[in-house]
PDB file of C-alpha atoms in Angstrom:
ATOM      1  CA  UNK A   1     126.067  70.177 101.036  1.00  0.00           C
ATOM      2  CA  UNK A   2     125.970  67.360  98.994  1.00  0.00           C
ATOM      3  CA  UNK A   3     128.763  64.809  99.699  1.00  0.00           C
ATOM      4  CA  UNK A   4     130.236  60.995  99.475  1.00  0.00           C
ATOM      5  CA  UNK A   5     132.127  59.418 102.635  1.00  0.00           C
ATOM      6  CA  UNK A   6     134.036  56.240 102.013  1.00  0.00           C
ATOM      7  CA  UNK A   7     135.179  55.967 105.637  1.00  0.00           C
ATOM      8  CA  UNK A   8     137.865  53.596 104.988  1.00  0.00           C
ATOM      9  CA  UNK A   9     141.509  54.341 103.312  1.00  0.00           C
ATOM     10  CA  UNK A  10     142.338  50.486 103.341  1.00  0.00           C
ATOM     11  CA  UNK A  11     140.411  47.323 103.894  1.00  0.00           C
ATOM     12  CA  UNK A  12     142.420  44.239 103.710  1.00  0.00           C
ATOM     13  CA  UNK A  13     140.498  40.477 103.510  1.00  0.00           C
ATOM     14  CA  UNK A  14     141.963  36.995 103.165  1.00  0.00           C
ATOM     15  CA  UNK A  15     140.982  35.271  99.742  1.00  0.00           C
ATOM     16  CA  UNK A  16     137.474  33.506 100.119  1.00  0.00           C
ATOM     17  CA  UNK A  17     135.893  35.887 103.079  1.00  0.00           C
ATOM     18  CA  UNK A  18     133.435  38.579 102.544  1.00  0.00           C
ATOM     19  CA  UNK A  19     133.963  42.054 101.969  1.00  0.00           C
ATOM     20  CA  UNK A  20     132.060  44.944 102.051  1.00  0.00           C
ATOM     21  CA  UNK A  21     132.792  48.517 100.822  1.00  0.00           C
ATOM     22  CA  UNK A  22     131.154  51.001 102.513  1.00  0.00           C
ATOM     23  CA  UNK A  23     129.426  54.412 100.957  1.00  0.00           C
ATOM     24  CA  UNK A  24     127.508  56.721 102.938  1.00  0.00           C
ATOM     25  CA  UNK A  25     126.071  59.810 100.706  1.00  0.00           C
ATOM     26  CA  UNK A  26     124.858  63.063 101.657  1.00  0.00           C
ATOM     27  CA  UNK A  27     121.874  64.299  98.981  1.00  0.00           C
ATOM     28  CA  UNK A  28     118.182  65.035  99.703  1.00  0.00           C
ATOM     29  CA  UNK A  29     116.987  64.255  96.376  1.00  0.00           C
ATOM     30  CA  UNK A  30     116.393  61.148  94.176  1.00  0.00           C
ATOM     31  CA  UNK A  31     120.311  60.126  94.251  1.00  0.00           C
ATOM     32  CA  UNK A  32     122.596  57.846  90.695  1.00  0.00           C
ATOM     33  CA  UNK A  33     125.168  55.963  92.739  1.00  0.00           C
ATOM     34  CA  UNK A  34     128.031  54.599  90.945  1.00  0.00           C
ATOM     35  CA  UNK A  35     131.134  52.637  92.097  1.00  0.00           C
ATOM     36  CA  UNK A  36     134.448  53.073  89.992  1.00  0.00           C
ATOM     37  CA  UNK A  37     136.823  50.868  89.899  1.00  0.00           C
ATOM     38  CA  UNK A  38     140.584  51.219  89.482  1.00  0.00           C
ATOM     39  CA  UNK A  39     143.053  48.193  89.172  1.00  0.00           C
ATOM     40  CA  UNK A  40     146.510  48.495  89.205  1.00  0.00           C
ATOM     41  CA  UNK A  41     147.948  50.338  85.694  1.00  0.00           C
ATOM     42  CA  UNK A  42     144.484  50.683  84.720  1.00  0.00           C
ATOM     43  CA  UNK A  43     142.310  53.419  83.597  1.00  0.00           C
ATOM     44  CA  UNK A  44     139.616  54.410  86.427  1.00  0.00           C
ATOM     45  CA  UNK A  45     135.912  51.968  84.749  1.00  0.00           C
ATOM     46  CA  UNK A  46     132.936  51.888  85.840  1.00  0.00           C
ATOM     47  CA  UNK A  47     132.108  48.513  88.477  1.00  0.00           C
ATOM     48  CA  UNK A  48     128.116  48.732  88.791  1.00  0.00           C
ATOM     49  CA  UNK A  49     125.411  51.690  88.211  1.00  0.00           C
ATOM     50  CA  UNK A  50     122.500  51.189  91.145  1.00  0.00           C
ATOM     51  CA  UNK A  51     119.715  51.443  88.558  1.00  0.00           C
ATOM     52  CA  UNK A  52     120.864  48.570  86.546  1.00  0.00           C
ATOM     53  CA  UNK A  53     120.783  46.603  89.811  1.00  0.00           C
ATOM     54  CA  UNK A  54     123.296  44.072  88.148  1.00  0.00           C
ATOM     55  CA  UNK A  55     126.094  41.642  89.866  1.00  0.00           C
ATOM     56  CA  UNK A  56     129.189  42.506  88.154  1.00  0.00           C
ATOM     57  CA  UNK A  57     132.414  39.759  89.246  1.00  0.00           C
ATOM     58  CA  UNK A  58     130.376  38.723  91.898  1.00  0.00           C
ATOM     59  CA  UNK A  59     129.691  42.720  93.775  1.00  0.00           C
ATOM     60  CA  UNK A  60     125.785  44.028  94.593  1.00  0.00           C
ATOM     61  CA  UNK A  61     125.675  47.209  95.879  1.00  0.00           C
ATOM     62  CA  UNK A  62     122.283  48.422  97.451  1.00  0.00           C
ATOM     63  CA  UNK A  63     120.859  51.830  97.902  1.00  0.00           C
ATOM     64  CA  UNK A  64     119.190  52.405 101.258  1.00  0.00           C
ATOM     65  CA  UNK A  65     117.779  56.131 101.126  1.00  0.00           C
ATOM     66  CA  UNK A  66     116.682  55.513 105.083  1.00  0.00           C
ATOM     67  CA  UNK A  67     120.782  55.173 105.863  1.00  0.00           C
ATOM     68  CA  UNK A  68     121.677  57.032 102.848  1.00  0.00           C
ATOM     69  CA  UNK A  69     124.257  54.315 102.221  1.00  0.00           C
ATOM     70  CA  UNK A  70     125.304  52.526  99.112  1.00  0.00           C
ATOM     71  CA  UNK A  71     128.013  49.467 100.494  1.00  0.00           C
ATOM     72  CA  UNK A  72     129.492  47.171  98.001  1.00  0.00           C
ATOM     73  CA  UNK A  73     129.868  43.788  98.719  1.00  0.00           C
ATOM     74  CA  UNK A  74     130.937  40.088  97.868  1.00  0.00           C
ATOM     75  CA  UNK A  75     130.270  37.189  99.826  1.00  0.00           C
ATOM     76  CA  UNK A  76     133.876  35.839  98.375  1.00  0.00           C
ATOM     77  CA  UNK A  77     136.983  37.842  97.988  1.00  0.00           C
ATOM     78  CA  UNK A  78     139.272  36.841  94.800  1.00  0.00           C
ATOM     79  CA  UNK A  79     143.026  38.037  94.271  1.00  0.00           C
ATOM     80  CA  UNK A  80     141.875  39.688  91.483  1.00  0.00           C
ATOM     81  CA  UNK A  81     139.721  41.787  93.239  1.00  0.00           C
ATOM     82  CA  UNK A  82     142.479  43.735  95.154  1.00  0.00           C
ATOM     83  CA  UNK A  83     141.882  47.389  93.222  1.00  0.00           C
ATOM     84  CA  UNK A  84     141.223  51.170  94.494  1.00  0.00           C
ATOM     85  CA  UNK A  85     137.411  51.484  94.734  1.00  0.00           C
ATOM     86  CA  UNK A  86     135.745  54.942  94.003  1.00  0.00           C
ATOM     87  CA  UNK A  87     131.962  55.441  95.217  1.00  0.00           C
ATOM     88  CA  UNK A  88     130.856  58.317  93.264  1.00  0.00           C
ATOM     89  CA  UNK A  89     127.345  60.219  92.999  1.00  0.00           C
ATOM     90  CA  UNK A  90     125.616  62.213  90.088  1.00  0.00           C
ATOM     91  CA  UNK A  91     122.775  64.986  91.387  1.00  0.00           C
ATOM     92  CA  UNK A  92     120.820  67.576  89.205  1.00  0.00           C
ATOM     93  CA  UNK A  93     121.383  70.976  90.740  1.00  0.00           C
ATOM     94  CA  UNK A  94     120.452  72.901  88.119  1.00  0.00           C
ATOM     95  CA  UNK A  95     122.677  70.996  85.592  1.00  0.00           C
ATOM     96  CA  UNK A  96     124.218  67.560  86.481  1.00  0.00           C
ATOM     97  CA  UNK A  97     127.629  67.363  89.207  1.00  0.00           C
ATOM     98  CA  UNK A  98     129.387  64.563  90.048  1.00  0.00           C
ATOM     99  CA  UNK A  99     130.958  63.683  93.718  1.00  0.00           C
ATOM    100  CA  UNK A 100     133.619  61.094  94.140  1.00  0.00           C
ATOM    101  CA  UNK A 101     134.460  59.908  97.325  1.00  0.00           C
ATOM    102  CA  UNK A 102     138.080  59.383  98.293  1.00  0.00           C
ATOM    103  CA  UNK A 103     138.398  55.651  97.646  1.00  0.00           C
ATOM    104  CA  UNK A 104     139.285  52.824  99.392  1.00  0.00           C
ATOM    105  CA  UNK A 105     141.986  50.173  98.643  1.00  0.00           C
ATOM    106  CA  UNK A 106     141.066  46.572  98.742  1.00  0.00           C
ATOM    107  CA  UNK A 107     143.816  44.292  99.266  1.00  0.00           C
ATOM    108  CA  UNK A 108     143.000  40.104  99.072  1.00  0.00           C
ATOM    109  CA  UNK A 109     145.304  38.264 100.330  1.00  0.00           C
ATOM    110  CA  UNK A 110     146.260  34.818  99.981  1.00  0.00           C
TER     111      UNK A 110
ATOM    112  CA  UNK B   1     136.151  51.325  69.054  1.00  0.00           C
ATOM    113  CA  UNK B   2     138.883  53.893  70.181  1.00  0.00           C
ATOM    114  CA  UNK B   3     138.691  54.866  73.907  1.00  0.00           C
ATOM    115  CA  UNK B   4     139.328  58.175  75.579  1.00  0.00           C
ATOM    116  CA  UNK B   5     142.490  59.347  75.127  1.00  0.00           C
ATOM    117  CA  UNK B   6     144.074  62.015  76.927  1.00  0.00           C
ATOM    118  CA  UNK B   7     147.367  64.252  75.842  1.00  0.00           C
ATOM    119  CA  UNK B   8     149.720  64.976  77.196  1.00  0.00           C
ATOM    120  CA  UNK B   9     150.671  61.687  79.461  1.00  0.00           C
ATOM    121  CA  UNK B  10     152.392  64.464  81.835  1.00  0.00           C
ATOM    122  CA  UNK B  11     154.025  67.579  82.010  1.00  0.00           C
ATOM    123  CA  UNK B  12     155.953  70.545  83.984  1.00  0.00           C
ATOM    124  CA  UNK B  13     154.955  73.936  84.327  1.00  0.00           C
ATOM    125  CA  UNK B  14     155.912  76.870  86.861  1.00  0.00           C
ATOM    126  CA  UNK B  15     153.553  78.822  88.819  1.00  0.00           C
ATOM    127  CA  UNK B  16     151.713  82.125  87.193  1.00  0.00           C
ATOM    128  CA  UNK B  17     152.028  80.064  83.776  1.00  0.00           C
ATOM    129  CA  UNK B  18     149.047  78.619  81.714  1.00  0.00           C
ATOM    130  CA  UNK B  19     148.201  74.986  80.812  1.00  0.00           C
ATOM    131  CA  UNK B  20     146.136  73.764  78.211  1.00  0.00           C
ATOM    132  CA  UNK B  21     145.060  69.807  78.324  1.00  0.00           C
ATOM    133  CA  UNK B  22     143.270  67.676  75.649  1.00  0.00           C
ATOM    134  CA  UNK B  23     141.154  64.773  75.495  1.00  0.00           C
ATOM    135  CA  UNK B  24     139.183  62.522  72.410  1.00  0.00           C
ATOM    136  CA  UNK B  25     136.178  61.204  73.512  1.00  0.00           C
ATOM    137  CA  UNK B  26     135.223  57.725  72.993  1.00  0.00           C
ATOM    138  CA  UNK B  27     133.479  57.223  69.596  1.00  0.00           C
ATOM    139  CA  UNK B  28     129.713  57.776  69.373  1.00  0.00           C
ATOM    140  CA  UNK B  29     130.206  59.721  72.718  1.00  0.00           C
ATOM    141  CA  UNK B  30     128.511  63.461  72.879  1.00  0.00           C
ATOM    142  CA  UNK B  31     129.663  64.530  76.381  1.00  0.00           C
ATOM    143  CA  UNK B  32     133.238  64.870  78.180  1.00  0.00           C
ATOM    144  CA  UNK B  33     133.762  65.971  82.021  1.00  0.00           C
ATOM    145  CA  UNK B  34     136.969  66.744  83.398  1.00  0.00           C
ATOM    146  CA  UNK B  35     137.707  66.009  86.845  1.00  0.00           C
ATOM    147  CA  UNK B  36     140.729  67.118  89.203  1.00  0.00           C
ATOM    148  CA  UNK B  37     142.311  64.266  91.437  1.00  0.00           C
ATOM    149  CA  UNK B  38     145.002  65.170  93.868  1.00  0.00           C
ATOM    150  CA  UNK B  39     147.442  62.621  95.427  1.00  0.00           C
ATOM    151  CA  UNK B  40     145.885  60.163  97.727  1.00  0.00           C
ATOM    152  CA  UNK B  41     142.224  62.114  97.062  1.00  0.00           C
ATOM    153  CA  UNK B  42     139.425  60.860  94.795  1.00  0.00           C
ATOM    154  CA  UNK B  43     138.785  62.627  91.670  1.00  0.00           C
ATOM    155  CA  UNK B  44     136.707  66.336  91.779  1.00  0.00           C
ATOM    156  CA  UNK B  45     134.761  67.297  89.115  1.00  0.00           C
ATOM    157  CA  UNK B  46     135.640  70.482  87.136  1.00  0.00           C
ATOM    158  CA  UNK B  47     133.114  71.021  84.484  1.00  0.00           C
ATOM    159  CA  UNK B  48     131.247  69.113  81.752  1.00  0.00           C
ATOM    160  CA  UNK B  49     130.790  70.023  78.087  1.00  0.00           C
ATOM    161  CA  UNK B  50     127.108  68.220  76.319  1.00  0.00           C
ATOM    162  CA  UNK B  51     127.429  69.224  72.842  1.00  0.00           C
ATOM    163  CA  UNK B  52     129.627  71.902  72.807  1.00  0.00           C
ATOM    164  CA  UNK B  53     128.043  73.385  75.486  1.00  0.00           C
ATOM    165  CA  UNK B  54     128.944  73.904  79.377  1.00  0.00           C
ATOM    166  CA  UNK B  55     126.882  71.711  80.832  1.00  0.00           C
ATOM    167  CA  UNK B  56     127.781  71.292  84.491  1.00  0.00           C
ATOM    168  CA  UNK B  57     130.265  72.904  86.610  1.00  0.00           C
ATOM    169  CA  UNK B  58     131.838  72.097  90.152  1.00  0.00           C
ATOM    170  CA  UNK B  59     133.849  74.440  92.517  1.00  0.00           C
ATOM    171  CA  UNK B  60     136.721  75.528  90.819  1.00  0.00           C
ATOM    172  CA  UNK B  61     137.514  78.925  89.856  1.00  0.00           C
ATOM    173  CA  UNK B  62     136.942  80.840  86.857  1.00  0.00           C
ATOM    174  CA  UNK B  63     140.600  80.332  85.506  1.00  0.00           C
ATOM    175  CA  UNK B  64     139.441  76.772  84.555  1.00  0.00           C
ATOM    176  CA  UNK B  65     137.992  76.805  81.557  1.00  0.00           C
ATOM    177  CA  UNK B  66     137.038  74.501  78.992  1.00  0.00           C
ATOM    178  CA  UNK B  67     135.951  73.761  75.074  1.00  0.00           C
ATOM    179  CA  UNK B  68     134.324  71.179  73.360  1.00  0.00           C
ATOM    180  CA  UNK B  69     134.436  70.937  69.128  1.00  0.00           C
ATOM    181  CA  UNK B  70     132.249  69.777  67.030  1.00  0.00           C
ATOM    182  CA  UNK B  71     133.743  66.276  66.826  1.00  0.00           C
ATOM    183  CA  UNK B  72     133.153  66.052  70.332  1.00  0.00           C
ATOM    184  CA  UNK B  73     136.938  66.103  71.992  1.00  0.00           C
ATOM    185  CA  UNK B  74     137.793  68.293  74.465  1.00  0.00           C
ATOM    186  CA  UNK B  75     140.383  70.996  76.015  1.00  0.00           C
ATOM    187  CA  UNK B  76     140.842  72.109  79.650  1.00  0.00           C
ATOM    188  CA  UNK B  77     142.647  75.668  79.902  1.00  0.00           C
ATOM    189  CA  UNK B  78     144.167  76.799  83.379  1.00  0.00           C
ATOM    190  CA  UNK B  79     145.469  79.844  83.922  1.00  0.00           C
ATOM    191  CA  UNK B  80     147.550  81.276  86.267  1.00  0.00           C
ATOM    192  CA  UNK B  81     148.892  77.993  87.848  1.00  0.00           C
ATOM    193  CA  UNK B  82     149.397  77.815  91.199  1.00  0.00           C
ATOM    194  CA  UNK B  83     151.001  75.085  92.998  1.00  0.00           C
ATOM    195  CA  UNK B  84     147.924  73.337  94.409  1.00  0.00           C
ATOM    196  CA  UNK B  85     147.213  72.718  90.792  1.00  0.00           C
ATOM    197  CA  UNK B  86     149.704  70.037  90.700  1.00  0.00           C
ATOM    198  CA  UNK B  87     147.301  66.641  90.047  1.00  0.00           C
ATOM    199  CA  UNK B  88     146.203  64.115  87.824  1.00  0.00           C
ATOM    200  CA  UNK B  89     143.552  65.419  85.375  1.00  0.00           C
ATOM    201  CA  UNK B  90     141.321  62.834  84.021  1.00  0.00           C
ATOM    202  CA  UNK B  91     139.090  63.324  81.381  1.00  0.00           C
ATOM    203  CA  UNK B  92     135.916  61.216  81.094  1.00  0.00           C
ATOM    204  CA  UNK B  93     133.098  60.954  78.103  1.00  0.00           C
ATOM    205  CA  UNK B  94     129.933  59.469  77.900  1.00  0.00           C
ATOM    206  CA  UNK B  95     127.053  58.921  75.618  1.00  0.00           C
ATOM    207  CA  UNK B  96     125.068  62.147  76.484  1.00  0.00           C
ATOM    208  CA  UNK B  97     124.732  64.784  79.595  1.00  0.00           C
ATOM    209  CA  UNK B  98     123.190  63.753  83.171  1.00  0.00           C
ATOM    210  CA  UNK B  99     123.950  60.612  85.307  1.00  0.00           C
ATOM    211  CA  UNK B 100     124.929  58.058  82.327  1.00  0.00           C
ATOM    212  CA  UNK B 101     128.339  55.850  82.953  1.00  0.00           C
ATOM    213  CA  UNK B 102     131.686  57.930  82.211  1.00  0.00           C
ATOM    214  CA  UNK B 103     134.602  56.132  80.733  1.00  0.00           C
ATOM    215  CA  UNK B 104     138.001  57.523  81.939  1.00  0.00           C
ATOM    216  CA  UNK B 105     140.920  58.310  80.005  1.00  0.00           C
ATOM    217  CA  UNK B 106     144.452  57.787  81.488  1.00  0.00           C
ATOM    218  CA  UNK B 107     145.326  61.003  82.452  1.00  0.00           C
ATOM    219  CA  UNK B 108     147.486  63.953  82.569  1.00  0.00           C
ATOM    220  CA  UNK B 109     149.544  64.220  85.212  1.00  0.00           C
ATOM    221  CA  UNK B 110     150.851  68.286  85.865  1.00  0.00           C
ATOM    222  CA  UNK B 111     153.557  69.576  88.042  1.00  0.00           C
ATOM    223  CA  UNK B 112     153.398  73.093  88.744  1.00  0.00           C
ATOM    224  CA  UNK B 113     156.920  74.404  90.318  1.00  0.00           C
TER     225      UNK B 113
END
Protein backbone atom coordinates (compact mmCIF):
# COMPACT_ATOMS: atom_id res chain seq x y z
CA UNK A 1 0.00 0.00 0.00
CA UNK A 2 1.02 3.20 -0.91
CA UNK A 3 2.26 5.35 2.04
CA UNK A 4 4.43 8.51 3.47
CA UNK A 5 6.62 8.07 6.79
CA UNK A 6 7.94 11.22 8.35
CA UNK A 7 9.69 9.35 11.17
CA UNK A 8 10.09 12.26 13.33
CA UNK A 9 7.24 14.11 15.58
CA UNK A 10 9.83 16.92 16.59
CA UNK A 11 13.22 17.99 15.42
CA UNK A 12 14.66 20.82 17.28
CA UNK A 13 18.09 22.80 15.79
CA UNK A 14 19.95 25.83 17.13
CA UNK A 15 19.74 28.94 14.69
CA UNK A 16 22.59 28.67 11.97
CA UNK A 17 23.02 24.58 11.92
CA UNK A 18 21.65 22.34 9.34
CA UNK A 19 18.54 20.61 9.26
CA UNK A 20 17.14 18.00 7.46
CA UNK A 21 13.53 16.71 7.22
CA UNK A 22 13.21 13.39 6.48
CA UNK A 23 10.47 11.60 3.97
CA UNK A 24 10.55 8.10 3.14
CA UNK A 25 7.56 7.07 0.57
CA UNK A 26 6.11 3.88 -0.23
CA UNK A 27 4.85 3.86 -4.23
CA UNK A 28 6.09 1.65 -7.11
CA UNK A 29 5.31 4.00 -9.75
CA UNK A 30 6.65 7.33 -11.14
CA UNK A 31 5.97 9.27 -7.65
CA UNK A 32 4.87 13.93 -7.30
CA UNK A 33 6.42 14.66 -3.92
CA UNK A 34 5.38 17.73 -2.25
CA UNK A 35 6.30 19.29 1.14
CA UNK A 36 3.57 21.53 2.92
CA UNK A 37 4.27 23.84 5.08
CA UNK A 38 2.36 25.15 8.09
CA UNK A 39 3.52 28.19 10.28
CA UNK A 40 2.01 29.12 13.26
CA UNK A 41 -1.83 30.74 12.62
CA UNK A 42 -1.32 30.01 9.12
CA UNK A 43 -3.15 28.23 6.49
CA UNK A 44 -1.33 24.77 5.50
CA UNK A 45 0.98 26.27 1.64
CA UNK A 46 2.76 24.59 -0.38
CA UNK A 47 7.03 24.78 0.46
CA UNK A 48 8.55 23.08 -2.84
CA UNK A 49 7.04 20.61 -5.67
CA UNK A 50 10.12 18.00 -6.69
CA UNK A 51 9.57 18.63 -10.40
CA UNK A 52 10.18 22.27 -10.21
CA UNK A 53 13.47 21.35 -8.51
CA UNK A 54 13.50 24.98 -6.99
CA UNK A 55 15.20 26.37 -3.55
CA UNK A 56 12.45 27.99 -1.79
CA UNK A 57 13.88 30.15 1.73
CA UNK A 58 16.87 28.37 1.37
CA UNK A 59 15.17 24.24 1.43
CA UNK A 60 16.12 21.52 -1.62
CA UNK A 61 14.49 18.51 -1.30
CA UNK A 62 15.72 15.52 -3.53
CA UNK A 63 13.96 12.49 -4.77
CA UNK A 64 16.00 9.29 -4.57
CA UNK A 65 13.67 6.45 -6.12
CA UNK A 66 16.71 3.83 -5.05
CA UNK A 67 15.85 4.91 -1.09
CA UNK A 68 12.47 6.00 -1.96
CA UNK A 69 13.18 9.08 0.15
CA UNK A 70 12.42 12.70 -0.38
CA UNK A 71 14.44 14.70 2.87
CA UNK A 72 14.23 18.39 3.06
CA UNK A 73 17.01 20.27 3.98
CA UNK A 74 18.91 23.65 4.74
CA UNK A 75 22.40 24.02 5.35
CA UNK A 76 21.25 27.10 7.83
CA UNK A 77 18.37 27.07 10.18
CA UNK A 78 16.51 30.64 10.63
CA UNK A 79 13.91 31.47 13.52
CA UNK A 80 11.58 31.86 11.02
CA UNK A 81 11.79 28.57 9.89
CA UNK A 82 10.34 26.92 13.09
CA UNK A 83 6.78 25.61 11.35
CA UNK A 84 4.90 22.03 11.15
CA UNK A 85 6.23 20.39 7.96
CA UNK A 86 3.88 18.03 5.91
CA UNK A 87 5.60 15.62 3.22
CA UNK A 88 2.80 14.66 1.08
CA UNK A 89 2.56 12.41 -2.21
CA UNK A 90 0.13 12.46 -5.30
CA UNK A 91 -0.16 8.81 -7.30
CA UNK A 92 -2.55 7.91 -10.26
CA UNK A 93 -4.46 4.82 -9.25
CA UNK A 94 -6.98 4.99 -11.50
CA UNK A 95 -7.78 8.69 -10.70
CA UNK A 96 -5.31 10.88 -8.69
CA UNK A 97 -4.96 10.33 -4.37
CA UNK A 98 -3.07 12.20 -2.23
CA UNK A 99 -1.00 10.84 1.02
CA UNK A 100 0.16 13.16 3.71
CA UNK A 101 2.47 12.09 6.11
CA UNK A 102 2.03 13.00 9.76
CA UNK A 103 4.34 16.01 9.97
CA UNK A 104 7.07 17.00 11.81
CA UNK A 105 7.62 20.16 13.96
CA UNK A 106 10.72 22.17 13.46
CA UNK A 107 11.67 24.24 16.26
CA UNK A 108 15.00 26.87 15.75
CA UNK A 109 16.19 28.01 18.50
CA UNK A 110 18.21 30.84 19.40
CA UNK B 1 -7.22 37.31 -5.95
CA UNK B 2 -9.55 35.78 -3.21
CA UNK B 3 -8.17 32.57 -1.58
CA UNK B 4 -9.97 29.47 -0.43
CA UNK B 5 -12.28 30.06 1.99
CA UNK B 6 -13.89 27.62 4.07
CA UNK B 7 -17.40 27.97 6.21
CA UNK B 8 -18.09 27.37 8.87
CA UNK B 9 -14.75 28.34 11.05
CA UNK B 10 -16.18 25.49 13.53
CA UNK B 11 -19.03 23.86 14.81
CA UNK B 12 -20.89 21.22 17.25
CA UNK B 13 -22.86 18.41 16.32
CA UNK B 14 -24.03 15.09 18.21
CA UNK B 15 -23.52 11.69 17.01
CA UNK B 16 -26.19 9.99 14.38
CA UNK B 17 -26.63 13.75 13.09
CA UNK B 18 -25.56 15.09 9.58
CA UNK B 19 -23.01 17.81 8.66
CA UNK B 20 -22.75 19.68 5.66
CA UNK B 21 -19.32 21.86 5.07
CA UNK B 22 -18.52 24.46 2.34
CA UNK B 23 -15.63 25.78 0.64
CA UNK B 24 -14.89 28.68 -2.45
CA UNK B 25 -12.17 27.80 -4.40
CA UNK B 26 -9.49 30.13 -5.24
CA UNK B 27 -10.32 32.16 -8.40
CA UNK B 28 -9.43 30.68 -11.81
CA UNK B 29 -9.24 27.31 -9.84
CA UNK B 30 -11.31 24.17 -11.49
CA UNK B 31 -10.62 21.49 -8.82
CA UNK B 32 -11.25 21.26 -4.86
CA UNK B 33 -10.16 18.13 -2.57
CA UNK B 34 -11.20 17.76 0.84
CA UNK B 35 -9.05 16.18 3.25
CA UNK B 36 -9.73 14.88 6.96
CA UNK B 37 -6.97 15.79 9.64
CA UNK B 38 -7.33 14.46 13.12
CA UNK B 39 -5.50 15.92 16.18
CA UNK B 40 -1.81 15.48 16.16
CA UNK B 41 -2.25 13.41 12.53
CA UNK B 42 -1.50 14.82 9.07
CA UNK B 43 -4.29 15.54 6.83
CA UNK B 44 -6.21 12.32 4.83
CA UNK B 45 -7.65 12.82 1.75
CA UNK B 46 -11.45 12.34 1.29
CA UNK B 47 -12.35 12.92 -2.25
CA UNK B 48 -11.71 15.39 -5.09
CA UNK B 49 -14.22 17.09 -7.38
CA UNK B 50 -12.45 18.24 -11.32
CA UNK B 51 -15.22 20.02 -12.85
CA UNK B 52 -18.07 19.01 -11.16
CA UNK B 53 -17.12 15.70 -11.29
CA UNK B 54 -15.72 13.04 -8.61
CA UNK B 55 -12.51 12.83 -9.50
CA UNK B 56 -10.53 10.95 -6.87
CA UNK B 57 -11.51 9.29 -3.78
CA UNK B 58 -9.57 7.97 -0.59
CA UNK B 59 -10.78 5.51 2.16
CA UNK B 60 -13.61 6.89 3.71
CA UNK B 61 -16.97 5.56 3.68
CA UNK B 62 -19.83 6.12 1.55
CA UNK B 63 -21.57 8.58 4.07
CA UNK B 64 -18.99 11.19 2.84
CA UNK B 65 -20.11 12.69 0.09
CA UNK B 66 -19.43 15.62 -1.85
CA UNK B 67 -20.61 18.38 -4.70
CA UNK B 68 -19.01 20.69 -6.78
CA UNK B 69 -21.18 23.73 -8.78
CA UNK B 70 -20.64 25.17 -11.63
CA UNK B 71 -18.70 28.12 -10.20
CA UNK B 72 -16.39 25.72 -8.94
CA UNK B 73 -16.95 25.84 -4.85
CA UNK B 74 -17.56 23.02 -3.03
CA UNK B 75 -19.71 21.06 -0.21
CA UNK B 76 -18.72 18.03 1.93
CA UNK B 77 -21.92 16.12 3.36
CA UNK B 78 -21.44 13.54 6.33
CA UNK B 79 -23.91 11.60 7.51
CA UNK B 80 -24.48 9.78 10.38
CA UNK B 81 -21.67 11.33 12.56
CA UNK B 82 -19.90 9.37 14.68
CA UNK B 83 -17.48 10.50 17.16
CA UNK B 84 -14.24 9.68 15.33
CA UNK B 85 -15.49 12.28 12.95
CA UNK B 86 -14.48 14.95 15.25
CA UNK B 87 -11.39 16.83 13.09
CA UNK B 88 -10.30 19.62 11.20
CA UNK B 89 -11.62 19.52 7.60
CA UNK B 90 -9.58 21.39 5.18
CA UNK B 91 -10.55 22.09 1.90
CA UNK B 92 -7.93 22.61 -0.83
CA UNK B 93 -8.31 23.85 -4.74
CA UNK B 94 -6.12 23.91 -7.47
CA UNK B 95 -5.87 24.84 -11.06
CA UNK B 96 -7.05 21.46 -12.57
CA UNK B 97 -7.19 17.52 -11.49
CA UNK B 98 -3.89 15.28 -10.96
CA UNK B 99 -0.66 16.18 -9.02
CA UNK B 100 -0.75 20.19 -9.48
CA UNK B 101 -0.05 22.37 -6.07
CA UNK B 102 -3.27 22.62 -3.70
CA UNK B 103 -3.84 25.78 -1.79
CA UNK B 104 -5.50 25.18 1.65
CA UNK B 105 -8.25 26.94 3.15
CA UNK B 106 -8.38 27.47 6.97
CA UNK B 107 -10.59 24.99 7.98
CA UNK B 108 -13.54 23.69 9.70
CA UNK B 109 -13.07 22.43 12.78
CA UNK B 110 -16.25 19.74 13.94
CA UNK B 111 -17.04 18.33 17.28
CA UNK B 112 -19.23 15.48 17.24
CA UNK B 113 -20.67 14.74 20.98
Amino acid sequence: AQRVTQPEKLLSVFKGAPVELKCNYSYSGSPELFWYVQYSRQRLQLLLRHISRESIKGFTADLNKGETSFHLKKPFAQEEDSAMYYCALAFRSGTYKYIFGTGTRLKVLA
Amino acid sequence: ETGVTQSPTHLIKTRGQQVTLRCSSQSGHNTVSWYQQALGQGPQFIFQYYREEENGRGNFPPRFSGLQFPNYSSELNVNALELDDSALYLCASSFSGGAETQYFGPGTRLLVL
